[in-house]
Amino acid sequence: MEDKQEDEEMSEESDGSGMDSDDPLTVNDTKYGKSFRHFTREALPRLDNYRNVLSLHAAPRPTLDELHNASLSRKPGQTLEKDMASPALATPHVKFGWIQGVLMRCLLNIWGVMLFLRLSWVVGQAGVAQAMLLILTTSVVTTITALSMSAISTNGVIKGGGTYYMISRSLGPEFGGSIGLIFSMANAVACAMYVVGFGESLITLIPESAYMVSKAWDQAIYGYITIVLLTGIVIVGMEWEAKAQVVLLIILLAAIGDVCIGTIIGPKSELEEAQGFIGYNMSILYSNMGPDYREFEGVEHNFFSVFSIFFPAATGILAGANISGDLKDPQKSIPKGTLLAILLTTISYMVIALLAGWSVLRDASGDLADLAAGTLTACRVNNTCKYGLHHSNDVIRLMSGFGPLIYGGCFAAALSSALASLVSAPKVFQALCQDKLYPYLEFFAKGYGSNNEPVRGYVLTFIIAIAIISIGGLNQIAPLISNFFLAAYALINFSTFHASLAKPVGWRPTFKLYNMWLSLLGAAVCVGIMFVVSWLTALVTIAALLALYLLVSYRKPDVNWGSTTQAQSYKTALSGVHTLNRVTEHVKNYRPQILVLTGFPGERPILTDFTYLLTKGLSLMLCGHIVQSQMSHRTREALTNRAYFWFSKRKIKSFYTVVDDVNFKDGASALIQASGLGKLKPNILMMGFKENWQTCDRQEIVDYVEVMHKALDVHMALAVLRVEGGQYTSEALDDDLQAYLQDMNTKDLSAFSRSMGDSYKGSKSTESLNTHSRGSSMSDVSLGSPDLRRVVSPDPAANKEKPAQKESKSLGELLRRGRSARRASSFTSVEQFTRRQSGTVDVWWLYDDGGLTLLLPYILSTRRAWSSCPLRVFTLANKNTELEIEERNMASLLSKFRIDYSALKMIADVTKKPKDSTLAYFDKLIAPFRTPDDNNDNMGITDADLLAARERTHRHLRLRELIAAQSAGARLVCVTQPMPRRRAVVPPPLYLAWLTALATAADRVLLVRGNHAAVLTFYS
């Protein structure tokens, strides 16, 4: 108590001035009497630091930002979240150890009704030798599964849900959800089977004259009464259920001991001998050694049909794991208790099978006269035998020393197994419902009492059990359960194999006695047995699993459990990239891999959508965002998650990357050089056209052109898109996001960062930030307002003609209307490239750049929204006198390239002087940049520059006139981009004037310059 008070005093003192310094030398000499926490903000390695953030005992360590950024250090009087957290209150939750929680439950569940009602019948059908093989086969399957389950259960803390929890956290929600639902159903049906077995054993004690209705109906009535009583016991609480299990286990052990003693004593009367119990006899053992499969209850049996009926006797191995949430230490309890239970039950089954085959006849009439005459087995000829291994379910009682104890054992086995299944099914189902994998099941997730009892699940299991009791007998129910459990075992084994194969760093089970290939063998054996037992039932089971799997895959639940499926995806992707790196590039496999400078994708959806039309998930698309100010980690995470949410909403398969604390030139250079991995890297740089180049700072013009130079330096192709009316729009953003951006107009960057941080703290984890940001609209708040653009600037390469800061909603509406009025056509909406429209795609393939100018429009024409837009190809003629020949040659080339086009035109008069109006237009463009020849301004255009580039200038202006005349109504005009020249050859403003002349010749223009490597070929 004193230590606790001292810790509290130290905690209070740590909020004082001592917390302002990490240096212990700055504190007074009393430091040696204080806890170490007083001297540092660092957290010591402790268990609570690694708990789930939702755990009551979780104590989150200081974040990296709190330690690294001095601005986030605590001031006097401030406390961390973990200091303010109220201590967790102890709950009176009942927890079990490995004996009571696992060993006893597995023993009770495995020693079920099959031990007393069907084991002797199995020996009669299969013989002693094959019965041993059958039991060993069952034990091998269950042992391999138990080893796999032990590996999974020791690879981290196991919570409630047992088998479902282990599979779902290992293989993911798709597998876990499907097997969890089927496993819950299997346990509910198993509960009914055990109750039916109880009724079947109880009915043998009641003479036919005392039947209420008939044997079948009386058996069902006793089953109804039993299931009501059992449901009442489990609803009262786990503690009462555990006490009942102890009593039942004692009775069961006494009954097994009674059988062994009874065979030693031998038959106690001639009547027992007449019923087939002879005692130890080597001749009987010899005759019972081989199989004798016969028809029983209308079914012709064989090894596997008998196996399917007996196999539910082994399904109890999961009884302990299914209540993993109620165990003190599941990691140690599950392996130890389960493996010991399998060993003990296997030995007991084999011993009792041997004793039955050694001391009981297969056929006996039960008539004392036949015993005296030595014709006890003659009844087999006319099929009138009522006793013996083949005909009687009462053989185990016959072998016992004290018959009533066997009935008690049979009742105990049936009731204990029913209790275990009745507890397991709702517990697993509750865990499944709490994860919200399936619709309309959350109703059953609610728990009651200190133990969070799934009362609603108990009621559902009760209803299912009542239905099964009403429609089936023991031999009809058992094969169905066998398939369900085998499917669960197969997935448990596969989970261990898959985890060992994927080898994630988090796969570190403390249980080492497993082997990945043994687990795979176990999974294959389980699936094989499913089909051998009943191929139809196996197909139905697998179909149900597949349907449930697809349902979860379709719903895409918002969960992240670190499954091995995720680990395998990473491993497969990494292996694929390594494999791709070894592949020699070939022109036939060329794919446009595009780095597009969009800024935040949601603010330039036209540029983003257009780029995705070219990649369409078949090649790499990477949206680059350059932020000139420094961003916090939380801001970056929120921005990234919001970008990917925007991609998901618009069904765009793209990557998003953001670089901060750099200017546009350096940021773009970093993206150009560092983006991609191996051969999976961009080969095209896509940019938006710089609309404000005449009014912006001249350094921005230089940076814009330098980015093009950098791309060409690393042999990347160039593409520049211009759309009349600009590319910036807020139409693609959600209404709540637009409102948030308007609110953010008045905020500074620090307020923005605080908002992002607060929202981050409110979310469960970084992974959930994406979902959380949907409500709080944290997508591109750093990009939307002009104020924020000064500190978090978008890509200057794209259009910067954004509306001015809105003073009111009415003013904002007027600005939007005014901007819309300046647009040329109805194509200016956000979806102008993604909607199906008529029109042509005009390709002005001016110079041979490797064929990219032709390839990109062709790719565009293969998309659904552009399928009705034919290609028209325009190209330059070398000589006016050879137009016809050159046109035939070009048509032949296009045909060999397998490019469909609707028209081909050769342009012969490109060298003609432009009109005076066009020259005047150009002079007006460059007027702000004109400087005298003797001026030292390196960013201006001198007369010497104009004179040196006069022919090229006239050619570009003439092309502008031709494009305006020929392609004014085209949906898109694709033009070969003039080659950018270094400053010593062509000044950047002059080059942008050339681009402007071409890009403004039509409403929608794509300028393309390939890297002069062939992207088209006519060879097969």
mmCIF file with all atom_site columns, C-alpha atoms in Angstrom, residues 4 6 17 26 30 282 336 392 487 490 492 542 633 644 680 706 717 734 736 819 881 929 946 1008:
data_model
loop_
_atom_site.group_PDB
_atom_site.id
_atom_site.type_symbol
_atom_site.label_atom_id
_atom_site.label_alt_id
_atom_site.label_comp_id
_atom_site.label_asym_id
_atom_site.label_entity_id
_atom_site.label_seq_id
_atom_site.pdbx_PDB_ins_code
_atom_site.Cartn_x
_atom_site.Cartn_y
_atom_site.Cartn_z
_atom_site.occupancy
_atom_site.B_iso_or_equiv
_atom_site.pdbx_formal_charge
_atom_site.auth_seq_id
_atom_site.auth_comp_id
_atom_site.auth_asym_id
_atom_site.auth_atom_id
_atom_site.pdbx_PDB_model_num
ATOM 1  C CA . LYS A 1 4    ? 1.314   2.426   -4.287   1.00 0.00 ? 4    LYS A CA 1
ATOM 2  C CA . GLU A 1 6    ? 4.692   6.473   -3.243   1.00 0.00 ? 6    GLU A CA 1
ATOM 3  C CA . SER A 1 17   ? 9.021   21.090  -13.355  1.00 0.00 ? 17   SER A CA 1
ATOM 4  C CA . THR A 1 26   ? 19.027  19.376  -13.400  1.00 0.00 ? 26   THR A CA 1
ATOM 5  C CA . THR A 1 30   ? 16.300  14.022  -3.654   1.00 0.00 ? 30   THR A CA 1
ATOM 6  C CA . MET A 1 282  ? -8.893  -66.465 -28.031  1.00 0.00 ? 282  MET A CA 1
ATOM 7  C CA . LYS A 1 336  ? -1.002  -29.409 -22.707  1.00 0.00 ? 336  LYS A CA 1
ATOM 8  C CA . SER A 1 392  ? -27.090 -54.563 -29.738  1.00 0.00 ? 392  SER A CA 1
ATOM 9  C CA . ALA A 1 487  ? -13.483 -28.945 -42.632  1.00 0.00 ? 487  ALA A CA 1
ATOM 10 C CA . ALA A 1 490  ? -8.427  -28.969 -42.388  1.00 0.00 ? 490  ALA A CA 1
ATOM 11 C CA . ILE A 1 492  ? -6.613  -25.290 -38.691  1.00 0.00 ? 492  ILE A CA 1
ATOM 12 C CA . ILE A 1 542  ? -17.224 -26.827 -49.393  1.00 0.00 ? 542  ILE A CA 1
ATOM 13 C CA . HIS A 1 633  ? 3.448   12.352  -39.526  1.00 0.00 ? 633  HIS A CA 1
ATOM 14 C CA . TYR A 1 644  ? -6.672  6.025   -50.935  1.00 0.00 ? 644  TYR A CA 1
ATOM 15 C CA . LEU A 1 680  ? 8.129   -1.526  -61.687  1.00 0.00 ? 680  LEU A CA 1
ATOM 16 C CA . GLU A 1 706  ? 13.554  21.959  -65.520  1.00 0.00 ? 706  GLU A CA 1
ATOM 17 C CA . ALA A 1 717  ? 8.564   10.225  -71.604  1.00 0.00 ? 717  ALA A CA 1
ATOM 18 C CA . ASP A 1 734  ? -17.867 15.048  -50.794  1.00 0.00 ? 734  ASP A CA 1
ATOM 19 C CA . ASP A 1 736  ? -18.925 17.422  -46.008  1.00 0.00 ? 736  ASP A CA 1
ATOM 20 C CA . ARG A 1 819  ? -15.632 30.143  -64.122  1.00 0.00 ? 819  ARG A CA 1
ATOM 21 C CA . THR A 1 881  ? 5.082   16.195  -104.558 1.00 0.00 ? 881  THR A CA 1
ATOM 22 C CA . PHE A 1 929  ? 9.153   38.433  -70.912  1.00 0.00 ? 929  PHE A CA 1
ATOM 23 C CA . LEU A 1 946  ? 13.546  35.052  -81.133  1.00 0.00 ? 946  LEU A CA 1
ATOM 24 C CA . VAL A 1 1008 ? 3.209   13.875  -75.677  1.00 0.00 ? 1008 VAL A CA 1
#
